[in-house]
PDB file of C-alpha atoms in Angstrom:
ATOM      1  CA  MET A   1      -2.474 -44.450  25.292  1.00  0.00           C
ATOM      2  CA  ALA A   2      -1.099 -43.793  22.113  1.00  0.00           C
ATOM      3  CA  VAL A   3       0.060 -40.312  22.907  1.00  0.00           C
ATOM      4  CA  HIS A   4       2.220 -41.495  26.181  1.00  0.00           C
ATOM      5  CA  LEU A   5       3.641 -44.250  23.709  1.00  0.00           C
ATOM      6  CA  ASP A   6       4.734 -41.683  21.327  1.00  0.00           C
ATOM      7  CA  GLY A   7       6.220 -39.753  24.394  1.00  0.00           C
ATOM      8  CA  LEU A   8       8.307 -42.594  25.235  1.00  0.00           C
ATOM      9  CA  CYS A   9       9.561 -43.267  21.585  1.00  0.00           C
ATOM     10  CA  ARG A  10      10.151 -39.470  21.125  1.00  0.00           C
ATOM     11  CA  SER A  11      12.513 -38.889  24.164  1.00  0.00           C
ATOM     12  CA  ALA A  12      14.977 -40.741  22.322  1.00  0.00           C
ATOM     13  CA  ARG A  13      14.260 -39.807  18.924  1.00  0.00           C
ATOM     14  CA  SER A  14      12.128 -36.759  18.055  1.00  0.00           C
ATOM     15  CA  ARG A  15      10.560 -38.064  14.948  1.00  0.00           C
ATOM     16  CA  ALA A  16      10.173 -41.449  16.199  1.00  0.00           C
ATOM     17  CA  SER A  17       6.886 -43.301  16.324  1.00  0.00           C
ATOM     18  CA  TRP A  18       5.015 -45.780  18.840  1.00  0.00           C
ATOM     19  CA  SER A  19       3.768 -47.965  16.140  1.00  0.00           C
ATOM     20  CA  ASN A  20       7.237 -48.631  14.535  1.00  0.00           C
ATOM     21  CA  HIS A  21       9.138 -49.162  17.926  1.00  0.00           C
ATOM     22  CA  ARG A  22       9.438 -53.037  17.117  1.00  0.00           C
ATOM     23  CA  ALA A  23      11.007 -53.765  20.045  1.00  0.00           C
ATOM     24  CA  TRP A  24       7.749 -53.594  22.234  1.00  0.00           C
ATOM     25  CA  TRP A  25       5.766 -55.720  19.972  1.00  0.00           C
ATOM     26  CA  SER A  26       5.339 -59.462  19.946  1.00  0.00           C
ATOM     27  CA  PRO A  27       5.086 -60.902  15.978  1.00  0.00           C
ATOM     28  CA  VAL A  28       0.876 -60.885  16.589  1.00  0.00           C
ATOM     29  CA  MET A  29       1.103 -57.024  17.867  1.00  0.00           C
ATOM     30  CA  ARG A  30       3.203 -56.095  15.118  1.00  0.00           C
ATOM     31  CA  ARG A  31       0.831 -57.969  12.457  1.00  0.00           C
ATOM     32  CA  ALA A  32      -2.012 -56.153  13.826  1.00  0.00           C
ATOM     33  CA  ILE A  33      -0.229 -52.919  13.740  1.00  0.00           C
ATOM     34  CA  ARG A  34       0.505 -53.532   9.919  1.00  0.00           C
ATOM     35  CA  GLU A  35      -3.095 -54.527   9.062  1.00  0.00           C
ATOM     36  CA  ALA A  36      -4.557 -51.476  11.143  1.00  0.00           C
ATOM     37  CA  ARG A  37      -2.259 -49.327   9.341  1.00  0.00           C
ATOM     38  CA  GLU A  38      -3.208 -50.835   5.722  1.00  0.00           C
ATOM     39  CA  ARG A  39      -7.054 -50.451   6.506  1.00  0.00           C
ATOM     40  CA  ALA A  40      -6.389 -46.919   7.837  1.00  0.00           C
ATOM     41  CA  GLU A  41      -4.174 -46.115   4.450  1.00  0.00           C
ATOM     42  CA  ARG A  42      -7.491 -46.875   2.036  1.00  0.00           C
ATOM     43  CA  ASP A  43      -8.603 -43.471   3.063  1.00  0.00           C
ATOM     44  CA  PRO A  44      -5.818 -41.116   2.890  1.00  0.00           C
ATOM     45  CA  PRO A  45      -4.157 -39.631   4.405  1.00  0.00           C
ATOM     46  CA  LEU A  46      -2.587 -41.845   6.990  1.00  0.00           C
ATOM     47  CA  THR A  47      -3.135 -40.098  10.525  1.00  0.00           C
ATOM     48  CA  GLU A  48      -2.399 -41.501  14.109  1.00  0.00           C
ATOM     49  CA  GLY A  49      -6.153 -41.054  15.087  1.00  0.00           C
ATOM     50  CA  LYS A  50      -7.211 -43.515  12.071  1.00  0.00           C
ATOM     51  CA  LEU A  51      -4.516 -45.965  12.987  1.00  0.00           C
ATOM     52  CA  VAL A  52      -5.545 -46.304  16.645  1.00  0.00           C
ATOM     53  CA  ALA A  53      -9.048 -46.435  15.569  1.00  0.00           C
ATOM     54  CA  GLN A  54      -8.247 -49.448  13.521  1.00  0.00           C
ATOM     55  CA  LEU A  55      -6.833 -51.425  16.225  1.00  0.00           C
ATOM     56  CA  PRO A  56      -9.065 -53.621  17.863  1.00  0.00           C
ATOM     57  CA  PHE A  57      -9.393 -53.066  22.014  1.00  0.00           C
ATOM     58  CA  GLY A  58      -7.568 -56.339  22.767  1.00  0.00           C
ATOM     59  CA  PHE A  59      -4.759 -54.881  21.544  1.00  0.00           C
ATOM     60  CA  TRP A  60      -4.854 -51.925  23.850  1.00  0.00           C
ATOM     61  CA  VAL A  61      -5.371 -54.510  26.587  1.00  0.00           C
ATOM     62  CA  ASN A  62      -2.180 -56.307  25.661  1.00  0.00           C
ATOM     63  CA  VAL A  63      -0.298 -53.509  25.458  1.00  0.00           C
ATOM     64  CA  LEU A  64      -1.036 -52.885  29.109  1.00  0.00           C
ATOM     65  CA  ARG A  65       0.190 -56.554  29.847  1.00  0.00           C
ATOM     66  CA  ILE A  66       3.831 -55.680  28.684  1.00  0.00           C
ATOM     67  CA  ASP A  67       6.295 -55.699  31.349  1.00  0.00           C
ATOM     68  CA  GLU A  68       5.525 -52.985  33.878  1.00  0.00           C
ATOM     69  CA  GLN A  69       9.197 -51.659  33.018  1.00  0.00           C
ATOM     70  CA  VAL A  70       9.075 -51.170  29.771  1.00  0.00           C
ATOM     71  CA  LEU A  71       6.052 -49.150  29.406  1.00  0.00           C
ATOM     72  CA  TRP A  72       3.863 -48.684  32.322  1.00  0.00           C
ATOM     73  CA  VAL A  73       6.542 -47.012  34.767  1.00  0.00           C
ATOM     74  CA  PRO A  74       7.979 -44.424  32.278  1.00  0.00           C
ATOM     75  CA  GLY A  75       4.841 -43.413  30.586  1.00  0.00           C
ATOM     76  CA  LEU A  76       1.412 -45.268  30.335  1.00  0.00           C
ATOM     77  CA  SER A  77       0.577 -45.124  33.987  1.00  0.00           C
ATOM     78  CA  LYS A  78       0.148 -41.455  32.842  1.00  0.00           C
ATOM     79  CA  ALA A  79      -2.827 -42.591  30.618  1.00  0.00           C
ATOM     80  CA  PHE A  80      -4.511 -43.417  33.590  1.00  0.00           C
ATOM     81  CA  PRO A  81      -4.054 -40.617  36.006  1.00  0.00           C
ATOM     82  CA  ASN A  82      -6.557 -41.404  38.394  1.00  0.00           C
ATOM     83  CA  SER A  83      -5.792 -44.917  38.905  1.00  0.00           C
ATOM     84  CA  ARG A  84      -3.643 -46.100  41.963  1.00  0.00           C
ATOM     85  CA  GLY A  85      -0.937 -45.989  39.496  1.00  0.00           C
ATOM     86  CA  LEU A  86      -0.662 -50.109  39.522  1.00  0.00           C
ATOM     87  CA  GLN A  87      -0.619 -51.943  36.266  1.00  0.00           C
ATOM     88  CA  ARG A  88      -2.065 -55.099  37.264  1.00  0.00           C
ATOM     89  CA  PRO A  89      -5.460 -53.623  38.390  1.00  0.00           C
ATOM     90  CA  VAL A  90      -5.862 -51.460  34.972  1.00  0.00           C
ATOM     91  CA  ALA A  91      -4.654 -54.327  32.882  1.00  0.00           C
ATOM     92  CA  GLY A  92      -7.187 -56.816  34.840  1.00  0.00           C
ATOM     93  CA  ARG A  93     -10.156 -54.568  34.685  1.00  0.00           C
ATOM     94  CA  LEU A  94      -9.546 -53.839  31.142  1.00  0.00           C
ATOM     95  CA  SER A  95      -9.124 -57.523  29.953  1.00  0.00           C
ATOM     96  CA  GLN A  96     -12.256 -58.226  31.926  1.00  0.00           C
ATOM     97  CA  LEU A  97     -14.204 -55.710  30.041  1.00  0.00           C
ATOM     98  CA  ASN A  98     -12.898 -56.737  26.872  1.00  0.00           C
ATOM     99  CA  ASP A  99     -14.220 -60.299  27.383  1.00  0.00           C
ATOM    100  CA  VAL A 100     -17.583 -58.471  28.118  1.00  0.00           C
ATOM    101  CA  ARG A 101     -17.256 -56.725  24.761  1.00  0.00           C
ATOM    102  CA  ASN A 102     -16.298 -60.051  22.991  1.00  0.00           C
ATOM    103  CA  ASP A 103     -19.462 -61.641  24.483  1.00  0.00           C
ATOM    104  CA  ILE A 104     -21.912 -58.569  23.337  1.00  0.00           C
ATOM    105  CA  ALA A 105     -20.250 -58.397  19.863  1.00  0.00           C
ATOM    106  CA  HIS A 106     -20.464 -62.419  19.159  1.00  0.00           C
ATOM    107  CA  HIS A 107     -24.493 -62.098  20.828  1.00  0.00           C
ATOM    108  CA  HIS A 108     -23.916 -64.136  23.995  1.00  0.00           C
ATOM    109  CA  ARG A 109     -26.270 -64.451  26.526  1.00  0.00           C
ATOM    110  CA  LEU A 110     -25.535 -61.620  28.733  1.00  0.00           C
ATOM    111  CA  TRP A 111     -27.779 -62.948  31.411  1.00  0.00           C
ATOM    112  CA  LYS A 112     -25.614 -66.004  32.007  1.00  0.00           C
ATOM    113  CA  ARG A 113     -22.874 -63.644  32.744  1.00  0.00           C
ATOM    114  CA  GLY A 114     -24.679 -61.993  35.639  1.00  0.00           C
ATOM    115  CA  GLY A 115     -23.621 -59.047  37.662  1.00  0.00           C
ATOM    116  CA  LEU A 116     -24.474 -56.496  34.983  1.00  0.00           C
ATOM    117  CA  ASP A 117     -24.865 -53.717  37.335  1.00  0.00           C
ATOM    118  CA  ARG A 118     -21.590 -54.434  38.396  1.00  0.00           C
ATOM    119  CA  ILE A 119     -19.663 -54.419  34.979  1.00  0.00           C
ATOM    120  CA  ASP A 120     -21.392 -51.222  34.469  1.00  0.00           C
ATOM    121  CA  ASP A 121     -19.641 -49.967  37.520  1.00  0.00           C
ATOM    122  CA  GLN A 122     -16.505 -51.223  36.335  1.00  0.00           C
ATOM    123  CA  ILE A 123     -16.765 -49.417  33.028  1.00  0.00           C
ATOM    124  CA  LEU A 124     -17.548 -46.035  34.727  1.00  0.00           C
ATOM    125  CA  GLU A 125     -14.409 -46.861  37.428  1.00  0.00           C
ATOM    126  CA  ALA A 126     -12.218 -47.532  34.321  1.00  0.00           C
ATOM    127  CA  ALA A 127     -13.331 -44.410  32.506  1.00  0.00           C
ATOM    128  CA  ASP A 128     -12.576 -42.309  36.009  1.00  0.00           C
ATOM    129  CA  TRP A 129      -9.139 -43.600  35.712  1.00  0.00           C
ATOM    130  CA  VAL A 130      -8.489 -42.008  32.315  1.00  0.00           C
ATOM    131  CA  SER A 131     -10.666 -38.635  33.356  1.00  0.00           C
ATOM    132  CA  HIS A 132     -13.197 -37.732  35.933  1.00  0.00           C
ATOM    133  CA  GLU A 133     -14.757 -35.414  33.365  1.00  0.00           C
ATOM    134  CA  PHE A 134     -14.965 -38.281  30.879  1.00  0.00           C
ATOM    135  CA  ALA A 135     -16.606 -41.028  33.604  1.00  0.00           C
ATOM    136  CA  ASP A 136     -19.064 -37.839  34.521  1.00  0.00           C
ATOM    137  CA  TRP A 137     -20.149 -37.382  30.934  1.00  0.00           C
ATOM    138  CA  LEU A 138     -20.181 -41.347  30.472  1.00  0.00           C
ATOM    139  CA  SER A 139     -22.669 -41.937  33.256  1.00  0.00           C
ATOM    140  CA  MET A 140     -24.860 -39.184  32.075  1.00  0.00           C
ATOM    141  CA  GLU A 141     -25.032 -40.283  28.546  1.00  0.00           C
ATOM    142  CA  SER A 142     -25.243 -43.805  29.167  1.00  0.00           C
ATOM    143  CA  ARG A 143     -28.644 -45.800  28.674  1.00  0.00           C
ATOM    144  CA  VAL A 144     -27.282 -48.921  30.578  1.00  0.00           C
ATOM    145  CA  GLN A 145     -29.048 -48.356  34.000  1.00  0.00           C
ATOM    146  CA  GLU A 146     -32.602 -47.523  32.034  1.00  0.00           C
ATOM    147  CA  VAL A 147     -32.046 -50.514  30.135  1.00  0.00           C
ATOM    148  CA  LEU A 148     -31.190 -52.898  33.182  1.00  0.00           C
ATOM    149  CA  ALA A 149     -34.251 -51.463  35.051  1.00  0.00           C
ATOM    150  CA  GLN A 150     -36.304 -53.087  32.005  1.00  0.00           C
ATOM    151  CA  ARG A 151     -34.979 -56.493  32.096  1.00  0.00           C
ATOM    152  CA  PRO A 152     -37.126 -59.323  33.367  1.00  0.00           C
ATOM    153  CA  ARG A 153     -36.451 -60.258  36.694  1.00  0.00           C
ATOM    154  CA  GLN A 154     -36.796 -64.217  36.144  1.00  0.00           C
ATOM    155  CA  ARG A 155     -34.785 -66.227  34.136  1.00  0.00           C
ATOM    156  CA  PRO A 156     -36.369 -67.399  30.908  1.00  0.00           C
ATOM    157  CA  SER A 157     -37.229 -70.981  31.497  1.00  0.00           C
ATOM    158  CA  ALA A 158     -35.269 -73.526  29.857  1.00  0.00           C
ATOM    159  CA  ARG A 159     -38.100 -75.157  28.346  1.00  0.00           C
ATOM    160  CA  TRP A 160     -39.280 -72.619  25.809  1.00  0.00           C
ATOM    161  CA  GLY A 161     -41.995 -74.361  23.896  1.00  0.00           C
ATOM    162  CA  PRO A 162     -44.693 -73.265  21.680  1.00  0.00           C
ATOM    163  CA  ALA A 163     -47.412 -70.855  23.144  1.00  0.00           C
ATOM    164  CA  ARG A 164     -50.587 -73.084  24.264  1.00  0.00           C
ATOM    165  CA  THR A 165     -53.505 -71.506  23.333  1.00  0.00           C
TER     166      THR A 165
END
C-alpha cells in the first residue's frame, strides 16, 4: 500500500513521501508514523521498507478507513487489484483479520471465537485480492489446516479439576 500512497504523493511533487503527507493522517496516525520512523532509524539507514515494517497492521487497516475519495479511488484500490474494487469490503475484512491477529497476539482463547476454518479462508481471500500468486504460495506454505485437523472436537469442560486417580 505504501507504494501506491507514494504514487499519489509523487503525482503532485516528485520527491514527496506518503509518510510526510500530513493532510492524510490524523494526529494518532502521525504519532504512529513518527514512532515507527524513530524505531527504524535505530538501524541506519532509514529505508521505506524499514518504516513500513515498523507500523502495526492496525495502522494499515485505519488507512483503508480514510474517506474513499481521498485515498481509495485515486490509488489504494490498485493495491488490491483482484478485489471487486470496493473499499468497504476490503477495509471490513482486514479489520476482522486485525481483530483475530490481536486475539492471537494477546493469547486469547481462539476456540471461543469459533469459525477458525472460515478465518483461514478469509485470510486467503484477502491475500488473493493482493495477488493470486501470493495467495497460492500462502495456501501451500500454511500449516493452519494441518493444525486445525489435530484440534480436539469437543470444547474443554468448564470444570477442569485435578486429575482423579
